PDB file of C-alpha atoms in Angstrom:
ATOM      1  CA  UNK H   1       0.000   0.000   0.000  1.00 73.00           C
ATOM      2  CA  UNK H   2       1.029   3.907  -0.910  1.00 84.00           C
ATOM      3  CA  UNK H   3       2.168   5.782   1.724  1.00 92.00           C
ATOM      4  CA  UNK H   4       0.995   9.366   1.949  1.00 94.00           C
ATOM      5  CA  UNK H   5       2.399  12.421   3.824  1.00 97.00           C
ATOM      6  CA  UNK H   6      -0.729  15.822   4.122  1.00 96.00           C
ATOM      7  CA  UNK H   7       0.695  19.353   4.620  1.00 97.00           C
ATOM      8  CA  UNK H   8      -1.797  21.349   5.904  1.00 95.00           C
ATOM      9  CA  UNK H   9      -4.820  20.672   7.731  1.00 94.00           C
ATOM     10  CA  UNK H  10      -7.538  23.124   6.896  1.00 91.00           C
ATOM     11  CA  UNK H  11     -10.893  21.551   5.964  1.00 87.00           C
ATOM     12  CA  UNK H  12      -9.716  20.308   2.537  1.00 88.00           C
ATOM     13  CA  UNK H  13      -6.222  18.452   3.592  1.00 91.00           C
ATOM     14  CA  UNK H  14      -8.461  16.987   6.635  1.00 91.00           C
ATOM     15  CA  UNK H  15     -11.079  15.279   4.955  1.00 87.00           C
ATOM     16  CA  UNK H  16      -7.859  13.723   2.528  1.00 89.00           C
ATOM     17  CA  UNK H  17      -6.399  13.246   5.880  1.00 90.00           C
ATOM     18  CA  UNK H  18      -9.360  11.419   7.719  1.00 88.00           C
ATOM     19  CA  UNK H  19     -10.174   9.465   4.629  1.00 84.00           C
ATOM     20  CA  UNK H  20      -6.565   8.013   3.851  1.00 87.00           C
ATOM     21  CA  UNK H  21      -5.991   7.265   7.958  1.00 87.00           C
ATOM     22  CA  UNK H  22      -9.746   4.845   7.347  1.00 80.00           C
ATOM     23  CA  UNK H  23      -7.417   2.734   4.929  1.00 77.00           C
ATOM     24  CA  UNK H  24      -4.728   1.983   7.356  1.00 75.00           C
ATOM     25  CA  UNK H  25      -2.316   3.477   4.953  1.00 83.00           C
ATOM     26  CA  UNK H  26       0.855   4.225   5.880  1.00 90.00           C
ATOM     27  CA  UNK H  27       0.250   8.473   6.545  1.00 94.00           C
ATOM     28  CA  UNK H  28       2.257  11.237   8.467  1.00 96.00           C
ATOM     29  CA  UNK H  29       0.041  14.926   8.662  1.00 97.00           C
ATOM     30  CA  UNK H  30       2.005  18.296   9.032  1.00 97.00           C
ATOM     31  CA  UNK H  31       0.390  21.327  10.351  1.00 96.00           C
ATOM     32  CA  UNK H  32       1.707  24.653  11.875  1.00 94.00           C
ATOM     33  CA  UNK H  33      -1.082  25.267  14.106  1.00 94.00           C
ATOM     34  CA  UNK H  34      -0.995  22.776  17.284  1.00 95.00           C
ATOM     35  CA  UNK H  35      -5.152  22.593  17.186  1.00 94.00           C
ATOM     36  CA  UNK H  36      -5.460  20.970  14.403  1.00 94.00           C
ATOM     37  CA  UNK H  37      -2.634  18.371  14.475  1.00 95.00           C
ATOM     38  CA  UNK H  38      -3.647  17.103  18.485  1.00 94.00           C
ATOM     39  CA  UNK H  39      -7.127  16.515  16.397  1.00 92.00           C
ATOM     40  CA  UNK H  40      -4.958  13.804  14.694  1.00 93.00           C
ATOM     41  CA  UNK H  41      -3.190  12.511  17.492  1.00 88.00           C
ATOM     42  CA  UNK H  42      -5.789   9.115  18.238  1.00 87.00           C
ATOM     43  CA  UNK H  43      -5.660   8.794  14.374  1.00 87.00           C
ATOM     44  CA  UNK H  44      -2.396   8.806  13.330  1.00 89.00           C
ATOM     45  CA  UNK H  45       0.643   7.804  15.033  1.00 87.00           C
ATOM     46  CA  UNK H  46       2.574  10.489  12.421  1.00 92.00           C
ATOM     47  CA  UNK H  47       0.855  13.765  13.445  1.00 95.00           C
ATOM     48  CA  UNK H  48       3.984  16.857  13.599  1.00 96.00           C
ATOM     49  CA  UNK H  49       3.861  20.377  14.642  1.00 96.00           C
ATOM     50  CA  UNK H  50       6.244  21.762  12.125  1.00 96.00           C
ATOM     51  CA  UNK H  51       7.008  24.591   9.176  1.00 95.00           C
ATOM     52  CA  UNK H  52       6.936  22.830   6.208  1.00 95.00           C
ATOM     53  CA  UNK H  53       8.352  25.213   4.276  1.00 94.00           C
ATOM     54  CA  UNK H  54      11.645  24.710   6.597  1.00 94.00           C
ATOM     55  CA  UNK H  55      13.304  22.255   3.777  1.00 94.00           C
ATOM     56  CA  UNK H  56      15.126  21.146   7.077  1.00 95.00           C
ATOM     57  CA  UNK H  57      11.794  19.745   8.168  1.00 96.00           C
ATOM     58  CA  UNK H  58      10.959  17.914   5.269  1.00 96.00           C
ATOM     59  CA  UNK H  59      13.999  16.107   5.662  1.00 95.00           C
ATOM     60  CA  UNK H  60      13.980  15.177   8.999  1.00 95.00           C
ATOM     61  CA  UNK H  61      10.567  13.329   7.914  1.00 95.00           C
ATOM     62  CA  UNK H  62      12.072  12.002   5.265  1.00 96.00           C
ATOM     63  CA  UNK H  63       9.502  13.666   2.565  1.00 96.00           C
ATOM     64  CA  UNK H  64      12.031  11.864  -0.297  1.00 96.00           C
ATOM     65  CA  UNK H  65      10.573   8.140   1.089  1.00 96.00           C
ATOM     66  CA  UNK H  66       6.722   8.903   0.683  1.00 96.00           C
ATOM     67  CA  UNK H  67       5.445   7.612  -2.287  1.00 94.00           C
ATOM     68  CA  UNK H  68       2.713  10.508  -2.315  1.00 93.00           C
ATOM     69  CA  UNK H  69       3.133  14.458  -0.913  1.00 96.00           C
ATOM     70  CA  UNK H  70      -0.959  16.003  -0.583  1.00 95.00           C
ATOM     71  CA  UNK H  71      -0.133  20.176  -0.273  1.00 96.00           C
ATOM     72  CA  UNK H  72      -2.897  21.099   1.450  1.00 94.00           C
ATOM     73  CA  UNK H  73      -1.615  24.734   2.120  1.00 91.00           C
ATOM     74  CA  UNK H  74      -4.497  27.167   2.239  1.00 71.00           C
ATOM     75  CA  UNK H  75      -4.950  30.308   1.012  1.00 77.00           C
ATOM     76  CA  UNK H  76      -1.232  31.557   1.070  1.00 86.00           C
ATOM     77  CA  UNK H  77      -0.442  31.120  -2.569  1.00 92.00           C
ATOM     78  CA  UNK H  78       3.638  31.442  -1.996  1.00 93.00           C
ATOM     79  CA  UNK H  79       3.782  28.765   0.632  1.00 94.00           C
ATOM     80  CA  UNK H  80       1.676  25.972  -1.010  1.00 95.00           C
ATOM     81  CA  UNK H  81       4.228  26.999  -4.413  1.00 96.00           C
ATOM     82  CA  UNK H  82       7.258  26.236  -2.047  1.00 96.00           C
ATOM     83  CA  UNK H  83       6.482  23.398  -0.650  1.00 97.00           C
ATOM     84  CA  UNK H  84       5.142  21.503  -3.372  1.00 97.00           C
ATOM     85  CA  UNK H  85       8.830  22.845  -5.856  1.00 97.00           C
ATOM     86  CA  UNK H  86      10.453  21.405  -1.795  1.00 97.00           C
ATOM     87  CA  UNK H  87       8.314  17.849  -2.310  1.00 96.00           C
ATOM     88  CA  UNK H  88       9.064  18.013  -6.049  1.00 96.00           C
ATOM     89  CA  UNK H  89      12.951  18.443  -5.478  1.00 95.00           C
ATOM     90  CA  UNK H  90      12.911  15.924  -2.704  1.00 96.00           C
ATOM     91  CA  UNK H  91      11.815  13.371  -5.250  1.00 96.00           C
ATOM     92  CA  UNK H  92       8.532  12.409  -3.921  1.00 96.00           C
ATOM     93  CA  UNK H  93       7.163  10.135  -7.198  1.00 94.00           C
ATOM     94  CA  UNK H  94       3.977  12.246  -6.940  1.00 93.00           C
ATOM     95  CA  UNK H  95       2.714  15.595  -5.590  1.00 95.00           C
ATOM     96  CA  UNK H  96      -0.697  16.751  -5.401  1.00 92.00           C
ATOM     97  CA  UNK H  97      -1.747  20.718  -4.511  1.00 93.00           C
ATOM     98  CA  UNK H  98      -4.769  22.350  -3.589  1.00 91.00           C
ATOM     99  CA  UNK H  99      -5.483  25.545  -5.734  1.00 92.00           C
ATOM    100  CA  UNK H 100      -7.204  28.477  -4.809  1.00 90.00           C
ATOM    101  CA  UNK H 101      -8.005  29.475  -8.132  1.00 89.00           C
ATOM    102  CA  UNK H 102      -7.334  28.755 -11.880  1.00 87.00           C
ATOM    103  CA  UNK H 103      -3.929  31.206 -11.765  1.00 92.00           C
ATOM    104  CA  UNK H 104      -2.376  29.512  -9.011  1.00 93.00           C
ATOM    105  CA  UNK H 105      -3.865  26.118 -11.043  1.00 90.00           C
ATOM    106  CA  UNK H 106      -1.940  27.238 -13.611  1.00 92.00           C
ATOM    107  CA  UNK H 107       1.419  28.091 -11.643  1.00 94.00           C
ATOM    108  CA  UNK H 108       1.475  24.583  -9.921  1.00 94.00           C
ATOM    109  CA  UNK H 109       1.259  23.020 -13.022  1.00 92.00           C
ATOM    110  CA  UNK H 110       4.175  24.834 -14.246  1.00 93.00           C
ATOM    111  CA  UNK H 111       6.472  24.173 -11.149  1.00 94.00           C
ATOM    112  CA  UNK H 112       5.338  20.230 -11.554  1.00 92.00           C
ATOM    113  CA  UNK H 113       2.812  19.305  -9.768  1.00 94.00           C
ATOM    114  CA  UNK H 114       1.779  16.060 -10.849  1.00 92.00           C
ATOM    115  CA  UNK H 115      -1.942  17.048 -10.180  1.00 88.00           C
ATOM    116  CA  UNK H 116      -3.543  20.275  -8.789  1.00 88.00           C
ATOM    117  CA  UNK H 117      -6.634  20.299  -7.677  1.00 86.00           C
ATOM    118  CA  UNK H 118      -9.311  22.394  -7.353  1.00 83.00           C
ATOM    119  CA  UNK H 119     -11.729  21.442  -4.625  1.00 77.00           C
ATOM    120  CA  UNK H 120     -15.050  23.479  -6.161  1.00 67.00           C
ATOM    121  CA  UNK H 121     -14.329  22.207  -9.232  1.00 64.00           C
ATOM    122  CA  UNK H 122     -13.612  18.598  -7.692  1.00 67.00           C
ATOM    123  CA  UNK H 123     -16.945  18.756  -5.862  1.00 61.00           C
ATOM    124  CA  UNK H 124     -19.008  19.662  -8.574  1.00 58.00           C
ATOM    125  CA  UNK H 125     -17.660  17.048 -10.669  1.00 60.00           C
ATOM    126  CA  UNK H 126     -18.352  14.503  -7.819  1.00 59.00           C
ATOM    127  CA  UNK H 127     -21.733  15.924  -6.970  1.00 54.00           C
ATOM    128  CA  UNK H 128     -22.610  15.039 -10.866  1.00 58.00           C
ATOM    129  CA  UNK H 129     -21.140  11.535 -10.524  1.00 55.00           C
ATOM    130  CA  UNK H 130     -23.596  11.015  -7.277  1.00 57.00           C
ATOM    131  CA  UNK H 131     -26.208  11.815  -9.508  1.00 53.00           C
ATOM    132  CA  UNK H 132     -25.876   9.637 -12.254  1.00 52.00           C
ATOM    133  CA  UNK H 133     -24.487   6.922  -9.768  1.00 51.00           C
ATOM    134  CA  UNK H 134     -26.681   6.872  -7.044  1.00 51.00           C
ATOM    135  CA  UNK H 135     -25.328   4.050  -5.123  1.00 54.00           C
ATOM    136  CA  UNK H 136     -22.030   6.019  -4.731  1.00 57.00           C
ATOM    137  CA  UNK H 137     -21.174   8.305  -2.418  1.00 62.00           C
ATOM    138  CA  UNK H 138     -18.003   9.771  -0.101  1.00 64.00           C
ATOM    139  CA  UNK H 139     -15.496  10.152  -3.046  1.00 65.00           C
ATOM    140  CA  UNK H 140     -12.145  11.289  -2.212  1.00 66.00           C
ATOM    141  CA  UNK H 141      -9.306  11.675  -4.481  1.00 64.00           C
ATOM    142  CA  UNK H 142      -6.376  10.053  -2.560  1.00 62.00           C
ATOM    143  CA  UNK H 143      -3.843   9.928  -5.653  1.00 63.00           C
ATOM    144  CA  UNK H 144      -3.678  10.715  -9.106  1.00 64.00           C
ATOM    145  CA  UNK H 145      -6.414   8.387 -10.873  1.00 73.00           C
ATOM    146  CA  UNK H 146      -7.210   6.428  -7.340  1.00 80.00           C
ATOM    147  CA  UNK H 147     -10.389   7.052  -5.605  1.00 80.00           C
ATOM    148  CA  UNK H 148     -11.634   6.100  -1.969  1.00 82.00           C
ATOM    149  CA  UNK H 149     -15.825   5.670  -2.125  1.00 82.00           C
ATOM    150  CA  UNK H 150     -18.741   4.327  -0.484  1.00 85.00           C
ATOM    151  CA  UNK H 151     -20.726   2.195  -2.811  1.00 86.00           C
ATOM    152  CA  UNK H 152     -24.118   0.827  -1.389  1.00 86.00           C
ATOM    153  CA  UNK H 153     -25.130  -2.667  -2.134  1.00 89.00           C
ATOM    154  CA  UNK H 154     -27.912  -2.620  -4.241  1.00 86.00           C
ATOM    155  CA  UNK H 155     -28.268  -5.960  -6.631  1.00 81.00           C
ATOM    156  CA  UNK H 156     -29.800  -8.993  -5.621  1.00 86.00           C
ATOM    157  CA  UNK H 157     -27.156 -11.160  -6.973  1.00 85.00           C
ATOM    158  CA  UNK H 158     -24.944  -9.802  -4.065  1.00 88.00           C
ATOM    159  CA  UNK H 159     -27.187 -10.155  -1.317  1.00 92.00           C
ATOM    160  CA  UNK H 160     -26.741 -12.743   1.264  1.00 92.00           C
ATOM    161  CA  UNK H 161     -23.350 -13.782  -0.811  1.00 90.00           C
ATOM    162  CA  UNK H 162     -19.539 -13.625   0.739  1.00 92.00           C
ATOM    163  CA  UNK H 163     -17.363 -11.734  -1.086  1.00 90.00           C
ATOM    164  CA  UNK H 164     -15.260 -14.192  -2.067  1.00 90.00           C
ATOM    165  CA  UNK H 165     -18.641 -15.582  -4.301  1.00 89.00           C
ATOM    166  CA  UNK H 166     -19.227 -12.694  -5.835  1.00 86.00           C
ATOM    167  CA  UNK H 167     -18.040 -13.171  -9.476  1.00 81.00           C
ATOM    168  CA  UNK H 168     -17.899  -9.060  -9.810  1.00 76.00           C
ATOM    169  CA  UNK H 169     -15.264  -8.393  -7.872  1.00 81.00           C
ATOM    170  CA  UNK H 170     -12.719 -10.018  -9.778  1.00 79.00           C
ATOM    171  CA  UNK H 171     -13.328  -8.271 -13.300  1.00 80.00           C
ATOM    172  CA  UNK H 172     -12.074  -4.961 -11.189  1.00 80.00           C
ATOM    173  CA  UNK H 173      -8.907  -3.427  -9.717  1.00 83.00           C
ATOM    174  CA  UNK H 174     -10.845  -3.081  -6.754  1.00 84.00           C
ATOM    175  CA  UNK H 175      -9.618  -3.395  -2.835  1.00 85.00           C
ATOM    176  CA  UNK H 176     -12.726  -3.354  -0.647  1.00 88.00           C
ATOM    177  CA  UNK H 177     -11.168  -2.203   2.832  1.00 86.00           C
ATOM    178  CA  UNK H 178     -14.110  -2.541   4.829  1.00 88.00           C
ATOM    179  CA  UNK H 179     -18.047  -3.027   5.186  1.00 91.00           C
ATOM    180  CA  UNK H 180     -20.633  -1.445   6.824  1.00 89.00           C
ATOM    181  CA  UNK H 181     -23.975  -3.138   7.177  1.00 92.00           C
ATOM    182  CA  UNK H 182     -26.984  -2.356   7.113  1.00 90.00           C
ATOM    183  CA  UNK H 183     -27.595  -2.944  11.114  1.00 91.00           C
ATOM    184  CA  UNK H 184     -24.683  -0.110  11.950  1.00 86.00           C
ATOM    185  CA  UNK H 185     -22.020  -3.167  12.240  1.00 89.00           C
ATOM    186  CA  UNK H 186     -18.427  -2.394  10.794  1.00 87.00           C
ATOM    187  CA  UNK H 187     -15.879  -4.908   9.982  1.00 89.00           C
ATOM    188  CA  UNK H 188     -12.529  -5.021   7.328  1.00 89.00           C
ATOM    189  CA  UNK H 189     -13.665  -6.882   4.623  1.00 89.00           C
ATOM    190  CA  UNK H 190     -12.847 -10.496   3.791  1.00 90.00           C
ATOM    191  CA  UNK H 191     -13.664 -13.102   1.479  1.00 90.00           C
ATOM    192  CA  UNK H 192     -15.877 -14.036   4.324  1.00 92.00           C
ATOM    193  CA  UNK H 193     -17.729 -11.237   4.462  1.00 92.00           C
ATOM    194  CA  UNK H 194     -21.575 -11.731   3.789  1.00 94.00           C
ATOM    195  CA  UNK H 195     -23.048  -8.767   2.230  1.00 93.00           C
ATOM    196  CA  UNK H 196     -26.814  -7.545   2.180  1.00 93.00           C
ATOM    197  CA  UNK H 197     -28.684  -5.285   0.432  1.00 92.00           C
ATOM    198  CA  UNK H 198     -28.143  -2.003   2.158  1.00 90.00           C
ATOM    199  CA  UNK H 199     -24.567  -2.463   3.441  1.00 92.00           C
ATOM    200  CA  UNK H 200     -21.925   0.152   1.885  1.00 88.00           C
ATOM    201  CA  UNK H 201     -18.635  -1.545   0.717  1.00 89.00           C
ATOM    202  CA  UNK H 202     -15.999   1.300   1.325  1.00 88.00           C
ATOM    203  CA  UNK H 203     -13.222   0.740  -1.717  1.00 88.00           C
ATOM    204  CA  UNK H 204     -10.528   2.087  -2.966  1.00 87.00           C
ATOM    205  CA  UNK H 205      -9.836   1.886  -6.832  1.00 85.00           C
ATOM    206  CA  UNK H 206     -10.288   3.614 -10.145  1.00 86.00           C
ATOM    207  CA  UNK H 207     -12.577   5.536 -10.807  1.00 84.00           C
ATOM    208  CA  UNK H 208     -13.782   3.651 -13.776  1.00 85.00           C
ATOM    209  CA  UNK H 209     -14.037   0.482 -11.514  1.00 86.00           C
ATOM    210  CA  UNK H 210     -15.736   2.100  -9.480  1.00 85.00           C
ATOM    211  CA  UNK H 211     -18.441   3.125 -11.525  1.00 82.00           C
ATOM    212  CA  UNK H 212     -18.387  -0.178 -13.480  1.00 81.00           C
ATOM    213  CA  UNK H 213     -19.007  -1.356 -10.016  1.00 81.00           C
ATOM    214  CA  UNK H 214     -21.755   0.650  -9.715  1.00 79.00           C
ATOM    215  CA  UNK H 215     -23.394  -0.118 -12.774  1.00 74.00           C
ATOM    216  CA  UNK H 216     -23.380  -3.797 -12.043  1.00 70.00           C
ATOM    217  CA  UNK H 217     -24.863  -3.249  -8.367  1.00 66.00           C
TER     218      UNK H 217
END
């Protein structure tokens, strides 16, 4: 599994945060303000009160070893540029930045960032895809072309079946990290598992595996 390093821990690098720490993944989170990184403490073991635009910092963590860097900077422009030409120079294989707008979109891109995103534009595209797929819900981008999501069981031919039965799940590049049923009960998934209509399966994948997923359910 991809390990992750978040700088920043506004709303936006949070929710990446929260989601990626549900996987077990291996994850270290970086923010300057003590508040928000004690809200990480019981989460992750990783959780540092530091400047990450101190290139000292970054390699005292050892930014170089992560295989992805999320630059969750907020609103100050300069910084998020820094750190993410820091990450970039370090050699981490990919780093993703938060944009405020479409010129500092643009400027990322430029520097190297090997995907910038820009979280209105993000949401509405996601807020589409939970229309036209309405058994999926939750998405979060975690890396570049890899989605975590909460797809509801819907089809008959899953219900009452283990996972390991359900023919499905091998035509994707799916990894189903956990379940939650329909009674409240959460467990990591298994080939034992035994699904019912109305339980969410909580995967990570593509997101056209996803959505094949979805259309099959």
């Amino acid at each position: 599994m991809k390990s992750f390093v978040v700088i920043g821990l506004g709303r936006f690098g949070s929710a990446v945060a929260k989601t990626i720490a549900e996987t077990e993944a291996d994850l270290l989170v970086i923010d300057q303000n003590e508040d928000r990184v004690n809200l990480f403490k019981d989460m992750v073991p990783n959780a540092i009160i530091a400047d990450a635009k101190d290139e000292r910092v970054l390699d005292e963590i050892g930014i170089q070893d992560f295989d992805v860097a999320i630059v969750a900077i907020g609103e100050d422009i300069q910084s998020s540029v820094l750190v993410t030409m820091l990450a970039k120079d370090a050699g981490v294989p990919q780093v993703i930045t938060k944009a405020v707008d479409k010129n500092h979109y643009r400027l990322l891109e430029k520097i190297g960032a090997d995907r910038v995103v820009l979280p209105e534009v993000e949401m509405g595209r996601k807020i589409a895809e939970s229309l036209i797929f309405e058994n999926i819900s939750n998405v979060v981008d975690i890396a570049e072309n890899i989605e975590f999501a909460e797809v509801k069981v819907c089809s008959r031919k899953m219900n009452n079946r283990v996972i390991s039965e359900i023919d499905d799940f091998n035509h994707y590049d799916l990894n189903i990290s956990y379940v939650k049923h329909i009674n409240g009960k959460v467990e990591i998934a298994s080939g034992d598992t035994r699904l019912m209509i109305g339980d969410s399966l909580f995967v990570i994948g593509r997101p056209e595996d996803i959505q094949k997923l979805s259309e099959q359910n």
